[in-house]
Every structure is written in C-alpha cells, then in structure tokens.
Coordinates of N, CA, C and O in Angstrom, one line a residue:
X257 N -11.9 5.9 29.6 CA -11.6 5.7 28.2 C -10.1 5.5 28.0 O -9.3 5.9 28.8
X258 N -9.7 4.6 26.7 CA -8.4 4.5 26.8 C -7.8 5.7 26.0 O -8.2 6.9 26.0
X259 N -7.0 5.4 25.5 CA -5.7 6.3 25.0 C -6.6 6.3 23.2 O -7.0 7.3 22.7
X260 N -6.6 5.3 22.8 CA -7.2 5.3 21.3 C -8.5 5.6 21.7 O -8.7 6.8 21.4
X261 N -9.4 5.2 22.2 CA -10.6 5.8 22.4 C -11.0 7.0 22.2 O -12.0 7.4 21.5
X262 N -9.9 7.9 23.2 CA -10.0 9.2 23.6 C -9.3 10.2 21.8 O -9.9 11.0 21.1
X263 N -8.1 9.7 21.7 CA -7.8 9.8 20.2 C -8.7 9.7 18.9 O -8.6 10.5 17.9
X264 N -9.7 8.7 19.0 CA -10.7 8.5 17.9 C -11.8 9.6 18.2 O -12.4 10.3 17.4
X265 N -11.9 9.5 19.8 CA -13.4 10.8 20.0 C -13.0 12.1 19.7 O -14.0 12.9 19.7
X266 N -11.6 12.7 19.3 CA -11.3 13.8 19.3 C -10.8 14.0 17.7 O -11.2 15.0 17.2
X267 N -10.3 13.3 17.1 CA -10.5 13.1 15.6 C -12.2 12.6 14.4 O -12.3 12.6 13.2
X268 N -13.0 12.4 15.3 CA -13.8 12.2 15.3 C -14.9 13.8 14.9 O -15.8 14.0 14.1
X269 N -14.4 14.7 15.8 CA -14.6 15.6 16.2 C -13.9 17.0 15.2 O -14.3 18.1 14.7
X270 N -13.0 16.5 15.1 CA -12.1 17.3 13.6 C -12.8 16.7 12.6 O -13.3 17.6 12.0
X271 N -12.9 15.8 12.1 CA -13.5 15.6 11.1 C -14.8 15.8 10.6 O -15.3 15.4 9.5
X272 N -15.5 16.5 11.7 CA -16.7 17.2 11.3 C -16.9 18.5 11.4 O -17.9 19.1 11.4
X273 N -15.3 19.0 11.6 CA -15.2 20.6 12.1 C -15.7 20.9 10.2 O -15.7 20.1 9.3
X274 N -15.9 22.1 10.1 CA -16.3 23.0 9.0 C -15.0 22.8 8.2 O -14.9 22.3 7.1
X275 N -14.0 23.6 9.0 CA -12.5 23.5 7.8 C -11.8 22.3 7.3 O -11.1 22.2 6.3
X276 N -12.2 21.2 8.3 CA -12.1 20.0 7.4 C -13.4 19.3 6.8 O -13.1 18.3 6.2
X277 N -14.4 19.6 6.8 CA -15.0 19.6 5.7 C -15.0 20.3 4.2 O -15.1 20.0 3.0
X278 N -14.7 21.4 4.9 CA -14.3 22.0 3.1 C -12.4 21.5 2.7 O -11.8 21.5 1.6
X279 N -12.2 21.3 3.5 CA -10.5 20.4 3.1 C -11.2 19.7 2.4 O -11.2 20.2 1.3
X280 N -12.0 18.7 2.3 CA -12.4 17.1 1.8 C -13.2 17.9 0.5 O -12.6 18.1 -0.6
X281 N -14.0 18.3 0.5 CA -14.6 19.1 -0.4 C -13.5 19.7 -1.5 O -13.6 19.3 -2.6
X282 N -12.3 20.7 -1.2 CA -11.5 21.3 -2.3 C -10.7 20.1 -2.6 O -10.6 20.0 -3.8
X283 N -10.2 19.1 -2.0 CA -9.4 17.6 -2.5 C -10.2 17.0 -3.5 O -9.6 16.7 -4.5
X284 N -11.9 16.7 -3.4 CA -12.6 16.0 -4.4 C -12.9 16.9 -5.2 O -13.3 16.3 -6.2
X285 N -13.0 18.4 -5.3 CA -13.3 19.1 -6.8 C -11.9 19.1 -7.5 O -11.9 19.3 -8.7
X286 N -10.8 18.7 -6.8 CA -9.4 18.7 -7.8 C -8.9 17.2 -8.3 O -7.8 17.0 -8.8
X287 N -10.2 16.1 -7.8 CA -9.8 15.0 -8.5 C -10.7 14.5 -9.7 O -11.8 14.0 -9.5
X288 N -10.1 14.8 -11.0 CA -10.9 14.6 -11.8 C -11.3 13.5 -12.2 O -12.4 13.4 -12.7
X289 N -10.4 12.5 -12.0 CA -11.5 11.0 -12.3 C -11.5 9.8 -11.0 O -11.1 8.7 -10.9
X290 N -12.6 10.9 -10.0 CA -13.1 10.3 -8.9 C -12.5 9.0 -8.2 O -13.2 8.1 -7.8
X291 N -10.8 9.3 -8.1 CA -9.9 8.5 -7.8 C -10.4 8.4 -6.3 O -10.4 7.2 -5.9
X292 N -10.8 9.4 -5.1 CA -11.0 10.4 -4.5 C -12.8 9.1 -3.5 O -12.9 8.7 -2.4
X293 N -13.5 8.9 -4.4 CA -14.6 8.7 -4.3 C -14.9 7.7 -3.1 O -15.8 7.7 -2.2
X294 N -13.8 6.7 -3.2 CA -14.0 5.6 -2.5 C -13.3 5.6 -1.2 O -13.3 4.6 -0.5
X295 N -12.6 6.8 -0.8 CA -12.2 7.1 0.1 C -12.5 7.3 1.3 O -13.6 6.9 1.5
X296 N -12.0 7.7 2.6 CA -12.5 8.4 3.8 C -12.0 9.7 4.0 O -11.1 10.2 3.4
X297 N -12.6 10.1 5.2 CA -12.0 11.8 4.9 C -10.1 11.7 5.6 O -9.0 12.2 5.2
X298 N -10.5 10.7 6.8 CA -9.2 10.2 6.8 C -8.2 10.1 5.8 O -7.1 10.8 5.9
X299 N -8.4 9.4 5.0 CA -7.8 8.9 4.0 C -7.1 9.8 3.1 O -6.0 9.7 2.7
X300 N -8.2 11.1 2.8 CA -7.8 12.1 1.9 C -7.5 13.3 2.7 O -7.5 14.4 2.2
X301 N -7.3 13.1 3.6 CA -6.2 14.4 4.6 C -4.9 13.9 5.0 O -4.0 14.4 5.7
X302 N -4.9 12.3 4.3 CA -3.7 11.6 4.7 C -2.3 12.2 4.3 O -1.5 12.3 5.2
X303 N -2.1 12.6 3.1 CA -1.1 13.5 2.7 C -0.7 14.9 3.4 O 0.4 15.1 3.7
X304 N -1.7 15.8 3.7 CA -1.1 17.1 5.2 C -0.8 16.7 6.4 O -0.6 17.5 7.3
X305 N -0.8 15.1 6.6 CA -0.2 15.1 7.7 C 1.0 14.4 7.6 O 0.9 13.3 7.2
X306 N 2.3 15.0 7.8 CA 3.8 15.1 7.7 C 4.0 15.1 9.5 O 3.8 16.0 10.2
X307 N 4.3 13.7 9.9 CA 5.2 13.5 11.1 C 6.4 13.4 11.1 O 7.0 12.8 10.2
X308 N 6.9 14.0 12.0 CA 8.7 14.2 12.0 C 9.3 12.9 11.5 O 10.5 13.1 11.1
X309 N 8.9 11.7 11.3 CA 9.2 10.5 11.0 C 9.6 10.7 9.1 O 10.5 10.7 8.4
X310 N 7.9 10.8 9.0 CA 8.3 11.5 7.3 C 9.0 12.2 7.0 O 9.9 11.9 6.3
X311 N 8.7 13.8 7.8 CA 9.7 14.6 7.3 C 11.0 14.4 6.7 O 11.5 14.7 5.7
X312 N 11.6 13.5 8.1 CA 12.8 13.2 7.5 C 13.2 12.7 6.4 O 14.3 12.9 5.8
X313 N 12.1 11.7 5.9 CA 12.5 11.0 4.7 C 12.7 11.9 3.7 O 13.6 11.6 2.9
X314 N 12.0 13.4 3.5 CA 11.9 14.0 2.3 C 13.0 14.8 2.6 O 13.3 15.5 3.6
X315 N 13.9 14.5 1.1 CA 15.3 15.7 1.5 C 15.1 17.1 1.7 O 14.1 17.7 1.9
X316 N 16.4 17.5 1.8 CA 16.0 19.1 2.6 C 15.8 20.0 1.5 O 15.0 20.9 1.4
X317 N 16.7 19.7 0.5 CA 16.5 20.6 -1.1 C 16.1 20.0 -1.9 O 16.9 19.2 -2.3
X318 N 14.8 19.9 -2.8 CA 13.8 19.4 -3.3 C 13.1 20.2 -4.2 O 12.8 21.2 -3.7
X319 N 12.7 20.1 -5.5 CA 11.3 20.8 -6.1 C 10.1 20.3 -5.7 O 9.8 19.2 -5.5
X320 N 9.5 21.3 -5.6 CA 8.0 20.2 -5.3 C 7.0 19.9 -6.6 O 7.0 20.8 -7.5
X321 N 6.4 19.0 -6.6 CA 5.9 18.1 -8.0 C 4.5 18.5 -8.2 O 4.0 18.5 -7.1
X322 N 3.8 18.8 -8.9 CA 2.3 18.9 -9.3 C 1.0 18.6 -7.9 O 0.2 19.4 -7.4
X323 N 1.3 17.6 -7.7 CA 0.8 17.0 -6.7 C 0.7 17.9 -5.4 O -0.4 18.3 -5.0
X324 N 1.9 18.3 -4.7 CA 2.0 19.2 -3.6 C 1.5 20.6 -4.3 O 1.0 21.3 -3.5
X325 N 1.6 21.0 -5.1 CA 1.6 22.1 -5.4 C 0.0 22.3 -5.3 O -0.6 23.4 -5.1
X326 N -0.5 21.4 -5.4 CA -2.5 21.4 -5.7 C -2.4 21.1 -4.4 O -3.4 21.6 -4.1
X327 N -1.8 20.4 -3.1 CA -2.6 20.4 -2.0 C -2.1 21.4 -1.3 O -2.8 21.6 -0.3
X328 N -0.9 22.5 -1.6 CA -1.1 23.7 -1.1 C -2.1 24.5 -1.5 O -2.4 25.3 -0.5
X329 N -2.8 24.7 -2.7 CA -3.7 25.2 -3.4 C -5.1 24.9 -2.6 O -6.1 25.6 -2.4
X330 N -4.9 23.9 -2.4 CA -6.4 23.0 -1.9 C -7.0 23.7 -0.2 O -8.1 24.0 0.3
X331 N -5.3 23.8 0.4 CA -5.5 24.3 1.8 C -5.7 25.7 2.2 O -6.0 26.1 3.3
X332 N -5.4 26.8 0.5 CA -5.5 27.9 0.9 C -7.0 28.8 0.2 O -7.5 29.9 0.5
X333 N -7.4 27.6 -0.9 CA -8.4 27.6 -1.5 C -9.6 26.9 -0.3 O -10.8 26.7 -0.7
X334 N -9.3 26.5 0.9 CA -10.1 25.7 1.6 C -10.5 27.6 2.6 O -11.5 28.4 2.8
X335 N -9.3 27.7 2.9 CA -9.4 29.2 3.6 C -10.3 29.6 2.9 O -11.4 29.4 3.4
X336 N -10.3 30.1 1.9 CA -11.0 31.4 1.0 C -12.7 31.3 1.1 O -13.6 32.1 1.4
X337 N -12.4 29.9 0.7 CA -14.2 29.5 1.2 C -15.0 30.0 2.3 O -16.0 30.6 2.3
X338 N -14.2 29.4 3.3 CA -14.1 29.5 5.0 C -14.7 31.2 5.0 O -15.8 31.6 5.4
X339 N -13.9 31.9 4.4 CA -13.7 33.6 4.3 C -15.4 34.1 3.7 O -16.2 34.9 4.2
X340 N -15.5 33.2 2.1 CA -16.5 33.6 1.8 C -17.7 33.6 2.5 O -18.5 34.5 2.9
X341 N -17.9 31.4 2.8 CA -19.3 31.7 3.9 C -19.5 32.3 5.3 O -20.7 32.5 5.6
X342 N -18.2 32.8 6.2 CA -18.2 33.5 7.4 C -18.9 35.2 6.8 O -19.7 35.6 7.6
X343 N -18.6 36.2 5.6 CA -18.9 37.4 5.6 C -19.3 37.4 4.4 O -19.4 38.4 3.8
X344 N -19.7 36.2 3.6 CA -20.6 36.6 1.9 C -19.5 37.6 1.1 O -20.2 38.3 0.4
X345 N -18.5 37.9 1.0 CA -17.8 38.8 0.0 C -16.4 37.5 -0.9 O -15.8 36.7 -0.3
X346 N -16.4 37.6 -1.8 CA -15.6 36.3 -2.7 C -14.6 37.1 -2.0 O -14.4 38.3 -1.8
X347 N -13.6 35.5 -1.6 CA -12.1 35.5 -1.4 C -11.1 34.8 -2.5 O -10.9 33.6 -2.5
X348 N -10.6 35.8 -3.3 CA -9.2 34.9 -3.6 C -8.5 34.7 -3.5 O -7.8 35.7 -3.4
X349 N -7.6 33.0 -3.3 CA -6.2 33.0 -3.3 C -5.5 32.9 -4.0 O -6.0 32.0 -4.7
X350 N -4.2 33.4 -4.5 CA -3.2 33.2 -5.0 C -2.0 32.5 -4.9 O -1.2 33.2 -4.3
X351 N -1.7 31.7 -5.1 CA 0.0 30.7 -4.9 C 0.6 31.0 -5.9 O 0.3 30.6 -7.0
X352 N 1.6 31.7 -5.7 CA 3.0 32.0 -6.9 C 4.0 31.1 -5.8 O 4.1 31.2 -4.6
X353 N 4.6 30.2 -7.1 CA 5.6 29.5 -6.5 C 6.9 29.8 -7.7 O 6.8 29.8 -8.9
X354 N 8.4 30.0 -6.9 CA 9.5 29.4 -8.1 C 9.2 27.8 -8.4 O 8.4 27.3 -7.7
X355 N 9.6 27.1 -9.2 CA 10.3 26.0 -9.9 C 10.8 25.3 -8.2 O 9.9 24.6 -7.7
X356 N 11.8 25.4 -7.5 CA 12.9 25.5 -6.8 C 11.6 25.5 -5.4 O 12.1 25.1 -4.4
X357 N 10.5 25.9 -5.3 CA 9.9 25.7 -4.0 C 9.6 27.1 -3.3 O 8.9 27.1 -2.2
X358 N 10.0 27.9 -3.7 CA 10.0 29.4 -3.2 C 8.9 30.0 -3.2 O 8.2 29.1 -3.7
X359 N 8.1 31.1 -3.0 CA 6.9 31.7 -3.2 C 6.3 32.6 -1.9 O 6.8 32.9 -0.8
X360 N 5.0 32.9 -2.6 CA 3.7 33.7 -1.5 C 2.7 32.9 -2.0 O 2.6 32.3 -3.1
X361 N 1.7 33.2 -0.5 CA 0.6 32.7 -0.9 C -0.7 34.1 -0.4 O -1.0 34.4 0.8
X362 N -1.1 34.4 -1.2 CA -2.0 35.5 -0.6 C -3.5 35.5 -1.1 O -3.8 35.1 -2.2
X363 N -4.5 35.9 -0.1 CA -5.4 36.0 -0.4 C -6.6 36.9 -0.2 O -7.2 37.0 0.9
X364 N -6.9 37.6 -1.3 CA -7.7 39.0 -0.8 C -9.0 39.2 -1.1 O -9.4 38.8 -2.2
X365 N -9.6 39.6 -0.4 CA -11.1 40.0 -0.6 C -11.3 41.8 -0.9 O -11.1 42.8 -0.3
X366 N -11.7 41.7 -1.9 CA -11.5 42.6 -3.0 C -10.3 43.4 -3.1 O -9.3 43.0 -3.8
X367 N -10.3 44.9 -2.4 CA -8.8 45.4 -2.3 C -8.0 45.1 -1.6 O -6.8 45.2 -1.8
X368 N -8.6 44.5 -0.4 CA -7.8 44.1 0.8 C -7.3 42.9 0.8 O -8.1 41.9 0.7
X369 N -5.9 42.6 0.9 CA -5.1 41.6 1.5 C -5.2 41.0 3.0 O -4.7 41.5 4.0
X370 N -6.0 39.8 3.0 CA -6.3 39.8 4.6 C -5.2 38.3 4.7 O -5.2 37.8 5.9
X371 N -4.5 37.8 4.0 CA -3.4 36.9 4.2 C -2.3 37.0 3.4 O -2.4 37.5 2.2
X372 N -0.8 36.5 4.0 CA 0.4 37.2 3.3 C 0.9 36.0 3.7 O 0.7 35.8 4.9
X373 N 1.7 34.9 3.0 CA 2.1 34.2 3.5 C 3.6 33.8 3.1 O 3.3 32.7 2.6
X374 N 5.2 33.8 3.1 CA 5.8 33.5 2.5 C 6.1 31.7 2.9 O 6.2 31.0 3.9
X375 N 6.2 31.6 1.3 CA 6.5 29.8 1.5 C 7.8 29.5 0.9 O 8.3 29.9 -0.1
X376 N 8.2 28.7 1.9 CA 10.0 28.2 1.7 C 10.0 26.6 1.7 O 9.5 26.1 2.7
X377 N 10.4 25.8 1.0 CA 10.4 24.3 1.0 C 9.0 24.1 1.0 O 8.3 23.8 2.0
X378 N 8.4 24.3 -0.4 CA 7.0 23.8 0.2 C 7.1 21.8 -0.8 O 6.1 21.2 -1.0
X379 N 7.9 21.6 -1.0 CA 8.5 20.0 -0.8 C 8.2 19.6 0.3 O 8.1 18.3 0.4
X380 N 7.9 20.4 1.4 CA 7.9 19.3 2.6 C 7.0 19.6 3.3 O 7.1 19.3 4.5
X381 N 5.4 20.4 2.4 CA 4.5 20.9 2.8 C 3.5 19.9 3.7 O 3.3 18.8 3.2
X382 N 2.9 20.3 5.1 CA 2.0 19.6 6.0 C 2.2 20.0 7.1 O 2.9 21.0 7.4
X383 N 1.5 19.1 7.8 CA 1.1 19.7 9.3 C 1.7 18.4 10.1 O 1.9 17.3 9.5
X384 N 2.0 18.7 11.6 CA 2.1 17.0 12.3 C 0.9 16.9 12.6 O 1.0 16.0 13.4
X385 N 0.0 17.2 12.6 CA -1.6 16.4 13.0 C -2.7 17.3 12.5 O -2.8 18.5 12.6
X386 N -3.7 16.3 11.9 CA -4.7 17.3 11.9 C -4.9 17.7 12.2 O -5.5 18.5 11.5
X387 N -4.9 18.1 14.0 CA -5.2 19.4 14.7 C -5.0 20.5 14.7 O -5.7 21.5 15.0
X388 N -3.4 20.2 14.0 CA -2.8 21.2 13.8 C -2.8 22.0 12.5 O -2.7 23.2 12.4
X389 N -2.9 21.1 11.8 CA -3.6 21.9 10.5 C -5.0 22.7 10.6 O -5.0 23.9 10.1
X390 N -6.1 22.1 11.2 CA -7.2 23.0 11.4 C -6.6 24.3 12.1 O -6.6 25.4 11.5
X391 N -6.0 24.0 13.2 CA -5.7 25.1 14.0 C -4.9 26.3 13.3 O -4.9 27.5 13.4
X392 N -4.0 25.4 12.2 CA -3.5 26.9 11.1 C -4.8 28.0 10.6 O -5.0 29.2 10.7
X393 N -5.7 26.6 9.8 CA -6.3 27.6 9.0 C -7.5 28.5 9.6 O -7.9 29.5 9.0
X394 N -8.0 28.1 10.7 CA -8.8 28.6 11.7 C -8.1 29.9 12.6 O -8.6 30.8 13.2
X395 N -6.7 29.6 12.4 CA -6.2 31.2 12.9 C -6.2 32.3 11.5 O -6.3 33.5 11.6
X396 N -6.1 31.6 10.2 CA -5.6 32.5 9.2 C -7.1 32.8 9.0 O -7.3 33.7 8.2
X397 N -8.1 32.1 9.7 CA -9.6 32.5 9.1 C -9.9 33.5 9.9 O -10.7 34.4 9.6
X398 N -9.4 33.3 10.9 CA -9.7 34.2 12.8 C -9.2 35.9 12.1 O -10.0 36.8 12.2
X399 N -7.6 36.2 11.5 CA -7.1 37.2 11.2 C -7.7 37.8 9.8 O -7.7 39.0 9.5
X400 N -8.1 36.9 9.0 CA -8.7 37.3 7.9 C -10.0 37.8 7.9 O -10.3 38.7 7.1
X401 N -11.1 37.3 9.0 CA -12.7 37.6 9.1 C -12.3 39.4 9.8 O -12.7 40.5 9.3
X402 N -11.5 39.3 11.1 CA -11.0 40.4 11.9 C -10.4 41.9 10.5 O -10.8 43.0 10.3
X403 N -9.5 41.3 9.9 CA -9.7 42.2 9.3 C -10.3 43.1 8.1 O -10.0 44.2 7.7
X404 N -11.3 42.2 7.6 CA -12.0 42.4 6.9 C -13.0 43.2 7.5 O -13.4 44.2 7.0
X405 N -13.4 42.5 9.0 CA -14.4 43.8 10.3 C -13.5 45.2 10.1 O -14.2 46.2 10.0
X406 N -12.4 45.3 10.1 CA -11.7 46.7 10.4 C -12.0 46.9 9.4 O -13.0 47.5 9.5
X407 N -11.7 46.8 8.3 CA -11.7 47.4 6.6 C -12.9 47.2 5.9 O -12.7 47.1 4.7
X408 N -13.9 47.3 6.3 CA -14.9 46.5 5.2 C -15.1 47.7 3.6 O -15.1 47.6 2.4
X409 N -15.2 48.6 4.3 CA -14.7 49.3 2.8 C -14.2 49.1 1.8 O -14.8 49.2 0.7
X410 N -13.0 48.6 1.9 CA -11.8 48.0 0.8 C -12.0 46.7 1.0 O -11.2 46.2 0.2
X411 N -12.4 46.1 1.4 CA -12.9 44.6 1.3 C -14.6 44.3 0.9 O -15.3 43.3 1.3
X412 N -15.0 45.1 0.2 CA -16.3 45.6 -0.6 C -15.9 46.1 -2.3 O -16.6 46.2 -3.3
X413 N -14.8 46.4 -1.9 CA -14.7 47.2 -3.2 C -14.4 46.1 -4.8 O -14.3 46.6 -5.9

C-alpha cells in the first residue's frame, strides 16, 4: 500500500468511529439553514483540524468569534452524548468563556463533575489531526465513564 492509501484506510476508519460520528451529528444540529447538508464528514471536521501551518497564521492574542465558540460547544457537547449512550444518565456540558478567550469547560452527570477543563486561547481552538482529536475526546470519555463507575451514587442523583 502506498503512503495515501494507507492514510485514506485509516481516516476512513475515524470517520466511522462513534465520536466522530456524533462530531458530524452536533455540527449539523447547530446548522440552522442546512448550509451543512451538502457536505462530507470530512469536510465538516475541516475546521478542528488546526496544523502548525495554520496555527501560525492565527495571532497569539485574539477574541474568539461566534463561530469557534459553537465548535467548542459542539466538541464538548459531542462528549456528553458519548457519556449519555455509554451509561444512560444525561450529561451536561457547560462552556463559560471571558469575551478575551478565557474560561472552563465542565461537564457533569448529575452531582458529579466527571470533566474540568480550563481553556486559554480558545481563538486557536483544534486539534493537528483527527486522530488526535478523537483520541482527546475518547480519553475525556475513558475518565468520565470510570468515574461515574466509582461514584454512581452522585452521578444518579
């Protein structure tokens, strides 16, 4: 196999994982006039992927605009899901941001806090590869299911 080959079999393969399925899923419930529709999943995971190339372009001190602010939303509301269908108990998340890019992002299943997240420059919010984004939210899903197993008590309540 070549080099792209092997690249498309393995993106191929992300793109049918679960957490990027519900990625593509929370992106098209937050596009209201099915701008979204004619797309590929590619296409609309195109914005979380920030290569050091981009990065650079976006300055270092920045607000972040409407736009970024819903695909942070999108990625942590994609978690929560992930949370609800793995143990059936509603997860919510929360994003408090300053103006200026500052914030938490947390998200709890009933009393319990099973993610704590502080965000700094989220102007220059992404991942370098979709792999690597799955692999975020699949660990925040890995710490979040685990501790809901220790707590289920307060994660019931």
């Amino acid at each position: 196999m070549t080099e792209t080959t092997t690249t498309s079999v393995e993106n191929e393969g992300l793109l049918t994982s679960s957490f990027v399925v519900e990625m593509v899923r929370q992106m098209r419930a937050i596009d209201p006039y099915g701008t979204y529709d004619s797309l590929s999943t590619t296409e609309i995971l195109e914005p979380f992927i920030l290569t050091k190339e981009k990065k650079r372009e976006i300055p270092i001190i920045g607000d972040p605009d409407e736009i970024v602010i819903a695909r942070i939303k999108v990625f942590y509301n994609a978690i929560s899901a992930m949370i609800e269908s793995e143990c059936g108990l509603m997860a919510v998340p929360l994003v408090n941001l300053s103006h200026e890019g500052f914030g938490r992002a947390l998200i709890t299943v009933g009393k319990l806090v099973v993610m704590d997240r502080t965000l700094r420059d989220v102007h220059r919010f992404g991942f370098p590869s979709l792999s690597k984004m799955k692999d975020e939210g699949d660990k925040i899903l890995s710490v979040a299911l685990e501790l809901i197993g220790t707590h289920p008590k307060v994660a019931g309540l």
